[in-house]
Amino acid sequence: MPNTVFITGATSGFGEACARRFARDGWNLIITGRRQERLDMLTEELQQHCKVHAIALDVRDQKAIQTAVKELPEPFSDIHTLINNAGLALGTEPADQCDTEQWMTMIDTNIKGLVMMTHALLPALKKNNSGSIVNIGSVAGTWPYPGGNVYGGTKAFVKQFSLSLRCDLLGSGVRVTNIEPGLAETEFSVVRFKGDQSKANAVYEGMQPLTANDIADTVFWIANRPAHVNINNLEIMPTQQAWAGFAVDRKNVTKS
Ligand SMILES: NC(=O)C1=CN([C@@H]2O[C@H](COP(=O)(O)OP(=O)(O)OC[C@H]3O[C@@H](n4cnc5c(N)ncnc54)[C@H](OP(=O)(O)O)[C@@H]3O)[C@@H](O)[C@H]2O)C=CC1
Ligand SMILES: O=CCS(=O)(=O)O
């Protein structure tokens, strides 16, 4: 009997690539996202390889999460792996110039959506004493940068939530991993810069970023570790990405 994976944000980028990767190995897929037409296309493509259950789902809608989980048809109710992938960054303005509505959207999606999805699926994941949860964090959750403010804060939450979740699930056989990708070329930057493709392209100019498949292969590897192995945290960056060192203000004399 094939395992079943529940993927949030499967209509683009990492989530879409994960759906393809797990389908290749014959897993049953539960694919979710807000864009029904994308779910339809992916279902059409992958149902030749595996069973696919697509749900148009906004992770900010807590009632929709409950309904989606409650109404999972057989064999999709027996879930082995949850990939909490749905998420976004909006803008890179300094905090005092940010649109707080965008802050709320990031918090509602990256934090509240992830925790409510996790809570809804924990009973299913615990049933087999061998489930696994892979949370998609970010290097932004560890390493600060100008304009990272709330986005980085949401991913720092994902990291700490993942670690404490491990403590809660000790003895249940359910494993938890937080992965922290660096620059990866998906729709992420187009979303961040509100459709400005040239600004998005500039993020990856002159370097080789990670691809969605790099992350999907990593997630697949994590989900297929033996039951006695837990990958707690995994940071993965392009070889051409590193840290810039400390910024120092040498213009303004601080009055002590
Ligand atoms: N690309 C990168 O450089 C990095 C990305 N990440 C993280 O990886 C994850 C995936 O991003 P990535 O694949 O790059 O970006 P994409 O923008 O390509 O994909 C984001 C996915 O999230 C879904 N999503 C967004 N908001 C919601 C919502 N409210 N409800 C349900 N689904 C939602 C989108 O689906 P839809 O719009 O159809 O709802 C889409 O499928 C995110 O959590 C992101 O923060 C982490 C580190 C680096
Ligand atoms: O999470 C995405 C990577 S970055 O834009 O924060 O560096």
PDB file of C-alpha atoms and ligand atoms in Angstrom:
ATOM      1  CA  MET A   1       0.000   0.000   0.000  1.00  0.00           C
ATOM      2  CA  PRO A   2       1.660   3.270  -1.088  1.00  0.00           C
ATOM      3  CA  ASN A   3       2.252   6.038   1.453  1.00  0.00           C
ATOM      4  CA  THR A   4       0.215   9.242   1.231  1.00  0.00           C
ATOM      5  CA  VAL A   5       1.741  12.729   1.284  1.00  0.00           C
ATOM      6  CA  PHE A   6      -0.230  15.924   2.003  1.00  0.00           C
ATOM      7  CA  ILE A   7       1.387  18.952   0.308  1.00  0.00           C
ATOM      8  CA  THR A   8       0.351  22.557   0.922  1.00  0.00           C
ATOM      9  CA  GLY A   9       1.222  25.081  -1.776  1.00  0.00           C
ATOM     10  CA  ALA A  10       1.424  22.430  -4.532  1.00  0.00           C
ATOM     11  CA  THR A  11       0.435  24.798  -7.356  1.00  0.00           C
ATOM     12  CA  SER A  12       3.910  26.235  -7.863  1.00  0.00           C
ATOM     13  CA  GLY A  13       7.588  26.020  -6.932  1.00  0.00           C
ATOM     14  CA  PHE A  14       8.728  23.641  -4.183  1.00  0.00           C
ATOM     15  CA  GLY A  15       5.258  22.188  -3.580  1.00  0.00           C
ATOM     16  CA  GLU A  16       4.640  21.418  -7.237  1.00  0.00           C
ATOM     17  CA  ALA A  17       8.098  19.866  -7.547  1.00  0.00           C
ATOM     18  CA  CYS A  18       7.465  17.781  -4.420  1.00  0.00           C
ATOM     19  CA  ALA A  19       4.206  16.500  -5.930  1.00  0.00           C
ATOM     20  CA  ARG A  20       6.085  15.353  -9.034  1.00  0.00           C
ATOM     21  CA  ARG A  21       8.912  13.801  -6.989  1.00  0.00           C
ATOM     22  CA  PHE A  22       6.622  11.814  -4.710  1.00  0.00           C
ATOM     23  CA  ALA A  23       4.400  10.805  -7.650  1.00  0.00           C
ATOM     24  CA  ARG A  24       7.464   9.392  -9.378  1.00  0.00           C
ATOM     25  CA  ASP A  25       7.806   6.995  -6.481  1.00  0.00           C
ATOM     26  CA  GLY A  26       4.129   6.040  -6.556  1.00  0.00           C
ATOM     27  CA  TRP A  27       2.997   7.897  -3.413  1.00  0.00           C
ATOM     28  CA  ASN A  28      -0.659   8.865  -3.093  1.00  0.00           C
ATOM     29  CA  LEU A  29      -0.832  12.652  -3.316  1.00  0.00           C
ATOM     30  CA  ILE A  30      -3.047  15.188  -1.585  1.00  0.00           C
ATOM     31  CA  ILE A  31      -2.216  18.441  -3.353  1.00  0.00           C
ATOM     32  CA  THR A  32      -3.551  21.780  -2.178  1.00  0.00           C
ATOM     33  CA  GLY A  33      -3.359  25.450  -3.091  1.00  0.00           C
ATOM     34  CA  ARG A  34      -5.697  28.334  -3.905  1.00  0.00           C
ATOM     35  CA  ARG A  35      -5.454  28.087  -7.717  1.00  0.00           C
ATOM     36  CA  GLN A  36      -7.918  25.400  -8.854  1.00  0.00           C
ATOM     37  CA  GLU A  37      -6.801  25.531 -12.476  1.00  0.00           C
ATOM     38  CA  ARG A  38      -3.232  24.711 -11.445  1.00  0.00           C
ATOM     39  CA  LEU A  39      -4.446  21.833  -9.265  1.00  0.00           C
ATOM     40  CA  ASP A  40      -6.483  20.492 -12.185  1.00  0.00           C
ATOM     41  CA  MET A  41      -3.507  20.581 -14.534  1.00  0.00           C
ATOM     42  CA  LEU A  42      -1.193  18.900 -12.031  1.00  0.00           C
ATOM     43  CA  THR A  43      -3.802  16.241 -11.266  1.00  0.00           C
ATOM     44  CA  GLU A  44      -4.226  15.552 -14.977  1.00  0.00           C
ATOM     45  CA  GLU A  45      -0.474  15.119 -15.323  1.00  0.00           C
ATOM     46  CA  LEU A  46       0.207  12.998 -12.244  1.00  0.00           C
ATOM     47  CA  GLN A  47      -2.827  10.744 -12.003  1.00  0.00           C
ATOM     48  CA  GLN A  48      -1.203   8.486 -14.572  1.00  0.00           C
ATOM     49  CA  HIS A  49       1.457   7.628 -11.986  1.00  0.00           C
ATOM     50  CA  CYS A  50      -0.434   7.653  -8.698  1.00  0.00           C
ATOM     51  CA  LYS A  51      -3.690   8.439  -6.923  1.00  0.00           C
ATOM     52  CA  VAL A  52      -4.227  12.202  -6.607  1.00  0.00           C
ATOM     53  CA  HIS A  53      -6.698  14.100  -4.420  1.00  0.00           C
ATOM     54  CA  ALA A  54      -6.685  17.851  -5.108  1.00  0.00           C
ATOM     55  CA  ILE A  55      -8.212  20.374  -2.714  1.00  0.00           C
ATOM     56  CA  ALA A  56      -8.494  24.088  -3.420  1.00  0.00           C
ATOM     57  CA  LEU A  57      -7.473  25.338   0.006  1.00  0.00           C
ATOM     58  CA  ASP A  58      -6.404  28.665   1.489  1.00  0.00           C
ATOM     59  CA  VAL A  59      -4.371  27.775   4.578  1.00  0.00           C
ATOM     60  CA  ARG A  60      -5.524  31.022   6.205  1.00  0.00           C
ATOM     61  CA  ASP A  61      -9.071  29.604   6.309  1.00  0.00           C
ATOM     62  CA  GLN A  62      -9.147  27.513   9.470  1.00  0.00           C
ATOM     63  CA  LYS A  63     -12.641  26.158   8.814  1.00  0.00           C
ATOM     64  CA  ALA A  64     -11.622  25.098   5.311  1.00  0.00           C
ATOM     65  CA  ILE A  65      -8.666  23.201   6.769  1.00  0.00           C
ATOM     66  CA  GLN A  66     -10.939  21.333   9.205  1.00  0.00           C
ATOM     67  CA  THR A  67     -13.427  20.483   6.433  1.00  0.00           C
ATOM     68  CA  ALA A  68     -10.711  19.364   4.016  1.00  0.00           C
ATOM     69  CA  VAL A  69      -9.206  16.983   6.565  1.00  0.00           C
ATOM     70  CA  LYS A  70     -12.565  15.697   7.796  1.00  0.00           C
ATOM     71  CA  GLU A  71     -13.724  14.936   4.254  1.00  0.00           C
ATOM     72  CA  LEU A  72     -10.593  13.144   3.047  1.00  0.00           C
ATOM     73  CA  PRO A  73     -11.804  10.101   1.095  1.00  0.00           C
ATOM     74  CA  GLU A  74     -10.121   6.683   1.325  1.00  0.00           C
ATOM     75  CA  PRO A  75      -7.247   5.939   0.857  1.00  0.00           C
ATOM     76  CA  PHE A  76      -6.173   9.558   1.444  1.00  0.00           C
ATOM     77  CA  SER A  77      -7.128   9.684   5.131  1.00  0.00           C
ATOM     78  CA  ASP A  78      -4.134   7.513   6.052  1.00  0.00           C
ATOM     79  CA  ILE A  79      -1.401  10.166   5.816  1.00  0.00           C
ATOM     80  CA  HIS A  80       2.308   9.363   6.165  1.00  0.00           C
ATOM     81  CA  THR A  81       3.889  12.730   5.446  1.00  0.00           C
ATOM     82  CA  LEU A  82       2.791  16.363   5.714  1.00  0.00           C
ATOM     83  CA  ILE A  83       4.800  18.940   3.784  1.00  0.00           C
ATOM     84  CA  ASN A  84       3.985  22.379   5.206  1.00  0.00           C
ATOM     85  CA  ASN A  85       5.180  24.349   2.229  1.00  0.00           C
ATOM     86  CA  ALA A  86       2.550  27.055   1.515  1.00  0.00           C
ATOM     87  CA  GLY A  87       4.033  30.451   2.212  1.00  0.00           C
ATOM     88  CA  LEU A  88       5.175  33.763   0.836  1.00  0.00           C
ATOM     89  CA  ALA A  89       7.167  36.907   1.387  1.00  0.00           C
ATOM     90  CA  LEU A  90       5.690  40.310   0.535  1.00  0.00           C
ATOM     91  CA  GLY A  91       8.050  43.226  -0.105  1.00  0.00           C
ATOM     92  CA  THR A  92      11.474  44.132   1.244  1.00  0.00           C
ATOM     93  CA  GLU A  93      10.744  47.635   2.528  1.00  0.00           C
ATOM     94  CA  PRO A  94      12.241  48.723   5.845  1.00  0.00           C
ATOM     95  CA  ALA A  95       9.806  48.139   8.721  1.00  0.00           C
ATOM     96  CA  ASP A  96       8.728  51.791   9.027  1.00  0.00           C
ATOM     97  CA  GLN A  97       7.731  51.814   5.328  1.00  0.00           C
ATOM     98  CA  CYS A  98       5.938  48.470   5.247  1.00  0.00           C
ATOM     99  CA  ASP A  99       2.262  47.865   4.517  1.00  0.00           C
ATOM    100  CA  THR A 100       1.105  46.169   7.698  1.00  0.00           C
ATOM    101  CA  GLU A 101      -1.624  44.373   5.727  1.00  0.00           C
ATOM    102  CA  GLN A 102       1.188  42.487   4.008  1.00  0.00           C
ATOM    103  CA  TRP A 103       2.677  41.691   7.409  1.00  0.00           C
ATOM    104  CA  MET A 104      -0.640  40.193   8.460  1.00  0.00           C
ATOM    105  CA  THR A 105      -0.828  38.125   5.257  1.00  0.00           C
ATOM    106  CA  MET A 106       2.635  36.648   5.902  1.00  0.00           C
ATOM    107  CA  ILE A 107       1.775  35.893   9.531  1.00  0.00           C
ATOM    108  CA  ASP A 108      -1.618  34.408   8.623  1.00  0.00           C
ATOM    109  CA  THR A 109      -0.088  32.212   5.921  1.00  0.00           C
ATOM    110  CA  ASN A 110       3.399  31.280   7.124  1.00  0.00           C
ATOM    111  CA  ILE A 111       2.583  30.899  10.815  1.00  0.00           C
ATOM    112  CA  LYS A 112      -1.145  30.472  11.452  1.00  0.00           C
ATOM    113  CA  GLY A 113      -1.740  28.431   8.290  1.00  0.00           C
ATOM    114  CA  LEU A 114       1.161  26.115   9.085  1.00  0.00           C
ATOM    115  CA  VAL A 115       0.192  25.522  12.726  1.00  0.00           C
ATOM    116  CA  MET A 116      -3.496  24.956  11.950  1.00  0.00           C
ATOM    117  CA  MET A 117      -2.639  22.546   9.124  1.00  0.00           C
ATOM    118  CA  THR A 118      -0.298  20.677  11.461  1.00  0.00           C
ATOM    119  CA  HIS A 119      -2.849  20.512  14.270  1.00  0.00           C
ATOM    120  CA  ALA A 120      -5.539  19.211  11.936  1.00  0.00           C
ATOM    121  CA  LEU A 121      -3.338  16.387  10.618  1.00  0.00           C
ATOM    122  CA  LEU A 122      -1.556  15.309  13.823  1.00  0.00           C
ATOM    123  CA  PRO A 123      -4.162  12.620  14.672  1.00  0.00           C
ATOM    124  CA  ALA A 124      -3.694  10.993  11.250  1.00  0.00           C
ATOM    125  CA  LEU A 125       0.089  11.286  11.388  1.00  0.00           C
ATOM    126  CA  LYS A 126       0.215   9.728  14.876  1.00  0.00           C
ATOM    127  CA  LYS A 127      -2.056   6.829  13.903  1.00  0.00           C
ATOM    128  CA  ASN A 128       0.704   4.821  12.246  1.00  0.00           C
ATOM    129  CA  ASN A 129       3.491   5.720  14.725  1.00  0.00           C
ATOM    130  CA  SER A 130       5.667   6.545  11.717  1.00  0.00           C
ATOM    131  CA  GLY A 131       4.463   9.800  10.183  1.00  0.00           C
ATOM    132  CA  SER A 132       6.644  12.719   9.257  1.00  0.00           C
ATOM    133  CA  ILE A 133       6.236  16.467   9.029  1.00  0.00           C
ATOM    134  CA  VAL A 134       8.527  18.529   6.818  1.00  0.00           C
ATOM    135  CA  ASN A 135       8.206  22.274   7.423  1.00  0.00           C
ATOM    136  CA  ILE A 136       9.595  24.651   4.848  1.00  0.00           C
ATOM    137  CA  GLY A 137      11.386  27.368   6.769  1.00  0.00           C
ATOM    138  CA  SER A 138      14.054  29.605   5.297  1.00  0.00           C
ATOM    139  CA  VAL A 139      17.579  30.919   5.789  1.00  0.00           C
ATOM    140  CA  ALA A 140      15.660  34.119   6.598  1.00  0.00           C
ATOM    141  CA  GLY A 141      14.566  32.452   9.824  1.00  0.00           C
ATOM    142  CA  THR A 142      18.168  32.367  11.019  1.00  0.00           C
ATOM    143  CA  TRP A 143      20.072  35.087   9.157  1.00  0.00           C
ATOM    144  CA  PRO A 144      18.736  38.681   9.297  1.00  0.00           C
ATOM    145  CA  TYR A 145      18.836  41.043   6.341  1.00  0.00           C
ATOM    146  CA  PRO A 146      17.430  44.508   5.583  1.00  0.00           C
ATOM    147  CA  GLY A 147      13.746  44.196   4.681  1.00  0.00           C
ATOM    148  CA  GLY A 148      13.531  40.653   6.063  1.00  0.00           C
ATOM    149  CA  ASN A 149      11.626  41.869   9.148  1.00  0.00           C
ATOM    150  CA  VAL A 150       8.306  39.978   9.362  1.00  0.00           C
ATOM    151  CA  TYR A 151       9.084  37.352   6.712  1.00  0.00           C
ATOM    152  CA  GLY A 152      12.231  36.311   8.560  1.00  0.00           C
ATOM    153  CA  GLY A 153      10.308  36.392  11.818  1.00  0.00           C
ATOM    154  CA  THR A 154       7.688  33.993  10.453  1.00  0.00           C
ATOM    155  CA  LYS A 155      10.402  31.552   9.398  1.00  0.00           C
ATOM    156  CA  ALA A 156      12.134  31.845  12.771  1.00  0.00           C
ATOM    157  CA  PHE A 157       8.766  30.807  14.230  1.00  0.00           C
ATOM    158  CA  VAL A 158       8.603  27.822  11.851  1.00  0.00           C
ATOM    159  CA  LYS A 159      12.058  26.706  13.010  1.00  0.00           C
ATOM    160  CA  GLN A 160      11.284  26.952  16.734  1.00  0.00           C
ATOM    161  CA  PHE A 161       7.809  25.472  16.315  1.00  0.00           C
ATOM    162  CA  SER A 162       9.367  22.510  14.501  1.00  0.00           C
ATOM    163  CA  LEU A 163      11.872  21.875  17.300  1.00  0.00           C
ATOM    164  CA  SER A 164       9.252  22.100  20.066  1.00  0.00           C
ATOM    165  CA  LEU A 165       6.873  19.940  18.041  1.00  0.00           C
ATOM    166  CA  ARG A 166       9.569  17.258  18.073  1.00  0.00           C
ATOM    167  CA  CYS A 167       9.556  17.407  21.876  1.00  0.00           C
ATOM    168  CA  ASP A 168       5.757  17.023  21.981  1.00  0.00           C
ATOM    169  CA  LEU A 169       5.857  14.104  19.554  1.00  0.00           C
ATOM    170  CA  LEU A 170       8.670  12.194  21.256  1.00  0.00           C
ATOM    171  CA  GLY A 171       7.512   8.603  21.613  1.00  0.00           C
ATOM    172  CA  SER A 172       4.859   8.929  18.893  1.00  0.00           C
ATOM    173  CA  GLY A 173       7.171   7.854  16.085  1.00  0.00           C
ATOM    174  CA  VAL A 174       6.263  11.033  14.188  1.00  0.00           C
ATOM    175  CA  ARG A 175       9.327  12.818  12.888  1.00  0.00           C
ATOM    176  CA  VAL A 176       9.676  16.574  12.325  1.00  0.00           C
ATOM    177  CA  THR A 177      12.129  18.436  10.099  1.00  0.00           C
ATOM    178  CA  ASN A 178      12.572  22.124   9.364  1.00  0.00           C
ATOM    179  CA  ILE A 179      14.351  22.853   6.091  1.00  0.00           C
ATOM    180  CA  GLU A 180      15.831  26.266   5.445  1.00  0.00           C
ATOM    181  CA  PRO A 181      16.444  26.963   1.765  1.00  0.00           C
ATOM    182  CA  GLY A 182      18.370  29.963   0.488  1.00  0.00           C
ATOM    183  CA  LEU A 183      17.772  31.632  -2.878  1.00  0.00           C
ATOM    184  CA  ALA A 184      15.666  29.377  -5.097  1.00  0.00           C
ATOM    185  CA  GLU A 185      14.152  30.513  -8.391  1.00  0.00           C
ATOM    186  CA  THR A 186      10.396  29.824  -8.231  1.00  0.00           C
ATOM    187  CA  GLU A 187       7.432  32.229  -8.269  1.00  0.00           C
ATOM    188  CA  PHE A 188       8.561  33.334  -4.812  1.00  0.00           C
ATOM    189  CA  SER A 189      10.225  36.586  -5.909  1.00  0.00           C
ATOM    190  CA  VAL A 190       7.493  37.410  -8.464  1.00  0.00           C
ATOM    191  CA  VAL A 191       5.020  37.197  -5.574  1.00  0.00           C
ATOM    192  CA  ARG A 192       7.333  39.170  -3.286  1.00  0.00           C
ATOM    193  CA  PHE A 193       7.659  41.982  -5.832  1.00  0.00           C
ATOM    194  CA  LYS A 194       3.947  41.920  -6.778  1.00  0.00           C
ATOM    195  CA  GLY A 195       4.385  40.622 -10.300  1.00  0.00           C
ATOM    196  CA  ASP A 196       7.419  42.720 -11.208  1.00  0.00           C
ATOM    197  CA  GLN A 197       9.271  40.085 -13.231  1.00  0.00           C
ATOM    198  CA  SER A 198      12.393  42.231 -13.798  1.00  0.00           C
ATOM    199  CA  LYS A 199      12.798  42.834 -10.049  1.00  0.00           C
ATOM    200  CA  ALA A 200      12.311  39.114  -9.499  1.00  0.00           C
ATOM    201  CA  ASN A 201      14.872  38.227 -12.184  1.00  0.00           C
ATOM    202  CA  ALA A 202      17.406  40.617 -10.628  1.00  0.00           C
ATOM    203  CA  VAL A 203      17.427  38.509  -7.427  1.00  0.00           C
ATOM    204  CA  TYR A 204      19.062  35.630  -9.340  1.00  0.00           C
ATOM    205  CA  GLU A 205      21.100  37.647 -11.855  1.00  0.00           C
ATOM    206  CA  GLY A 206      24.609  36.284 -12.463  1.00  0.00           C
ATOM    207  CA  MET A 207      24.309  33.314 -10.124  1.00  0.00           C
ATOM    208  CA  GLN A 208      22.943  29.791 -10.079  1.00  0.00           C
ATOM    209  CA  PRO A 209      20.107  29.668  -7.542  1.00  0.00           C
ATOM    210  CA  LEU A 210      18.610  26.520  -6.110  1.00  0.00           C
ATOM    211  CA  THR A 211      15.812  25.002  -8.162  1.00  0.00           C
ATOM    212  CA  ALA A 212      12.465  23.692  -6.956  1.00  0.00           C
ATOM    213  CA  ASN A 213      13.701  20.211  -7.819  1.00  0.00           C
ATOM    214  CA  ASP A 214      16.727  20.619  -5.535  1.00  0.00           C
ATOM    215  CA  ILE A 215      14.336  21.192  -2.650  1.00  0.00           C
ATOM    216  CA  ALA A 216      11.913  18.461  -3.743  1.00  0.00           C
ATOM    217  CA  ASP A 217      14.745  15.908  -3.881  1.00  0.00           C
ATOM    218  CA  THR A 218      15.834  16.993  -0.393  1.00  0.00           C
ATOM    219  CA  VAL A 219      12.314  16.759   1.016  1.00  0.00           C
ATOM    220  CA  PHE A 220      11.864  13.338  -0.583  1.00  0.00           C
ATOM    221  CA  TRP A 221      15.141  12.147   0.923  1.00  0.00           C
ATOM    222  CA  ILE A 222      14.074  13.397   4.368  1.00  0.00           C
ATOM    223  CA  ALA A 223      10.639  11.747   4.126  1.00  0.00           C
ATOM    224  CA  ASN A 224      12.285   8.453   3.220  1.00  0.00           C
ATOM    225  CA  ARG A 225      14.841   8.267   6.051  1.00  0.00           C
ATOM    226  CA  PRO A 226      14.489   5.109   8.138  1.00  0.00           C
ATOM    227  CA  ALA A 227      12.005   5.447  11.017  1.00  0.00           C
ATOM    228  CA  HIS A 228      14.815   5.706  13.602  1.00  0.00           C
ATOM    229  CA  VAL A 229      16.388   8.739  11.853  1.00  0.00           C
ATOM    230  CA  ASN A 230      15.114  12.322  12.361  1.00  0.00           C
ATOM    231  CA  ILE A 231      16.639  15.216  10.410  1.00  0.00           C
ATOM    232  CA  ASN A 232      15.942  18.075  12.846  1.00  0.00           C
ATOM    233  CA  ASN A 233      17.062  21.026  10.741  1.00  0.00           C
ATOM    234  CA  LEU A 234      18.622  21.329   7.314  1.00  0.00           C
ATOM    235  CA  GLU A 235      19.926  24.571   5.837  1.00  0.00           C
ATOM    236  CA  ILE A 236      20.502  24.415   2.078  1.00  0.00           C
ATOM    237  CA  MET A 237      21.906  27.311   0.030  1.00  0.00           C
ATOM    238  CA  PRO A 238      23.236  27.918  -3.461  1.00  0.00           C
ATOM    239  CA  THR A 239      27.011  27.574  -3.546  1.00  0.00           C
ATOM    240  CA  GLN A 240      27.038  31.169  -4.808  1.00  0.00           C
ATOM    241  CA  GLN A 241      25.201  32.505  -1.770  1.00  0.00           C
ATOM    242  CA  ALA A 242      26.934  33.322   1.514  1.00  0.00           C
ATOM    243  CA  TRP A 243      26.778  35.930   4.292  1.00  0.00           C
ATOM    244  CA  ALA A 244      27.615  39.649   3.893  1.00  0.00           C
ATOM    245  CA  GLY A 245      29.050  40.254   7.382  1.00  0.00           C
ATOM    246  CA  PHE A 246      28.025  43.019   9.830  1.00  0.00           C
ATOM    247  CA  ALA A 247      26.741  46.423   8.642  1.00  0.00           C
ATOM    248  CA  VAL A 248      28.230  49.397  10.525  1.00  0.00           C
ATOM    249  CA  ASP A 249      26.837  52.958  10.586  1.00  0.00           C
ATOM    250  CA  ARG A 250      29.831  55.252  10.395  1.00  0.00           C
ATOM    251  CA  LYS A 251      27.926  58.405   9.417  1.00  0.00           C
ATOM    252  CA  ASN A 252      25.797  59.110  12.473  1.00  0.00           C
ATOM    253  CA  VAL A 253      27.536  59.861  15.761  1.00  0.00           C
ATOM    254  CA  THR A 254      25.551  58.201  18.543  1.00  0.00           C
ATOM    255  CA  LYS A 255      24.913  60.555  21.437  1.00  0.00           C
ATOM    256  CA  SER A 256      25.476  58.585  24.642  1.00  0.00           C
TER     257      SER A 256
HETATM  258  N1  LIG B   1      12.029  30.419  -3.287  1.00  0.00           N
HETATM  259  C1  LIG B   1      12.820  30.724  -2.268  1.00  0.00           C
HETATM  260  O1  LIG B   1      13.859  31.429  -2.410  1.00  0.00           O
HETATM  261  C2  LIG B   1      12.496  30.224  -0.896  1.00  0.00           C
HETATM  262  C3  LIG B   1      11.203  29.859  -0.526  1.00  0.00           C
HETATM  263  N2  LIG B   1      10.965  29.438   0.765  1.00  0.00           N
HETATM  264  C4  LIG B   1       9.634  29.027   1.190  1.00  0.00           C
HETATM  265  O2  LIG B   1       9.254  27.910   0.410  1.00  0.00           O
HETATM  266  C5  LIG B   1       7.823  27.826   0.371  1.00  0.00           C
HETATM  267  C6  LIG B   1       7.383  27.638  -1.072  1.00  0.00           C
HETATM  268  O3  LIG B   1       7.779  28.788  -1.787  1.00  0.00           O
HETATM  269  P1  LIG B   1       8.172  28.732  -3.339  1.00  0.00           P
HETATM  270  O4  LIG B   1       7.809  27.423  -3.894  1.00  0.00           O
HETATM  271  O5  LIG B   1       9.554  29.238  -3.475  1.00  0.00           O
HETATM  272  O6  LIG B   1       7.225  29.892  -3.890  1.00  0.00           O
HETATM  273  P2  LIG B   1       6.011  29.880  -4.924  1.00  0.00           P
HETATM  274  O7  LIG B   1       5.442  31.261  -4.849  1.00  0.00           O
HETATM  275  O8  LIG B   1       6.434  29.324  -6.230  1.00  0.00           O
HETATM  276  O9  LIG B   1       4.945  28.852  -4.291  1.00  0.00           O
HETATM  277  C7  LIG B   1       4.228  29.221  -3.133  1.00  0.00           C
HETATM  278  C8  LIG B   1       3.101  28.231  -2.958  1.00  0.00           C
HETATM  279  O10 LIG B   1       2.409  28.577  -1.761  1.00  0.00           O
HETATM  280  C9  LIG B   1       1.033  28.635  -2.045  1.00  0.00           C
HETATM  281  N3  LIG B   1       0.332  29.577  -1.169  1.00  0.00           N
HETATM  282  C10 LIG B   1       0.635  30.876  -0.948  1.00  0.00           C
HETATM  283  N4  LIG B   1      -0.291  31.418  -0.111  1.00  0.00           N
HETATM  284  C11 LIG B   1      -1.189  30.423   0.166  1.00  0.00           C
HETATM  285  C12 LIG B   1      -2.357  30.349   0.936  1.00  0.00           C
HETATM  286  N5  LIG B   1      -2.836  31.423   1.580  1.00  0.00           N
HETATM  287  N6  LIG B   1      -3.029  29.183   1.000  1.00  0.00           N
HETATM  288  C13 LIG B   1      -2.564  28.090   0.335  1.00  0.00           C
HETATM  289  N7  LIG B   1      -1.445  28.087  -0.425  1.00  0.00           N
HETATM  290  C14 LIG B   1      -0.786  29.253  -0.502  1.00  0.00           C
HETATM  291  C15 LIG B   1       0.932  29.051  -3.513  1.00  0.00           C
HETATM  292  O11 LIG B   1      -0.263  28.543  -4.060  1.00  0.00           O
HETATM  293  P3  LIG B   1      -1.550  29.432  -4.454  1.00  0.00           P
HETATM  294  O12 LIG B   1      -1.076  30.814  -4.828  1.00  0.00           O
HETATM  295  O13 LIG B   1      -2.165  28.664  -5.604  1.00  0.00           O
HETATM  296  O14 LIG B   1      -2.415  29.419  -3.238  1.00  0.00           O
HETATM  297  C16 LIG B   1       2.107  28.278  -4.100  1.00  0.00           C
HETATM  298  O15 LIG B   1       1.714  26.979  -4.443  1.00  0.00           O
HETATM  299  C17 LIG B   1       7.324  29.114   1.033  1.00  0.00           C
HETATM  300  O16 LIG B   1       6.940  28.819   2.366  1.00  0.00           O
HETATM  301  C18 LIG B   1       8.543  30.038   1.030  1.00  0.00           C
HETATM  302  O17 LIG B   1       8.527  30.958   2.109  1.00  0.00           O
HETATM  303  C19 LIG B   1      11.970  29.327   1.694  1.00  0.00           C
HETATM  304  C20 LIG B   1      13.262  29.663   1.356  1.00  0.00           C
HETATM  305  C21 LIG B   1      13.610  30.124   0.049  1.00  0.00           C
HETATM  306  O1  LIG B   2      13.068  32.559   1.948  1.00  0.00           O
HETATM  307  C1  LIG B   2      13.548  32.975   0.891  1.00  0.00           C
HETATM  308  C2  LIG B   2      15.002  33.202   0.802  1.00  0.00           C
HETATM  309  S1  LIG B   2      15.349  34.840   1.152  1.00  0.00           S
HETATM  310  O2  LIG B   2      14.712  35.673   0.116  1.00  0.00           O
HETATM  311  O3  LIG B   2      14.831  35.162   2.496  1.00  0.00           O
HETATM  312  O4  LIG B   2      16.842  34.944   1.118  1.00  0.00           O
END
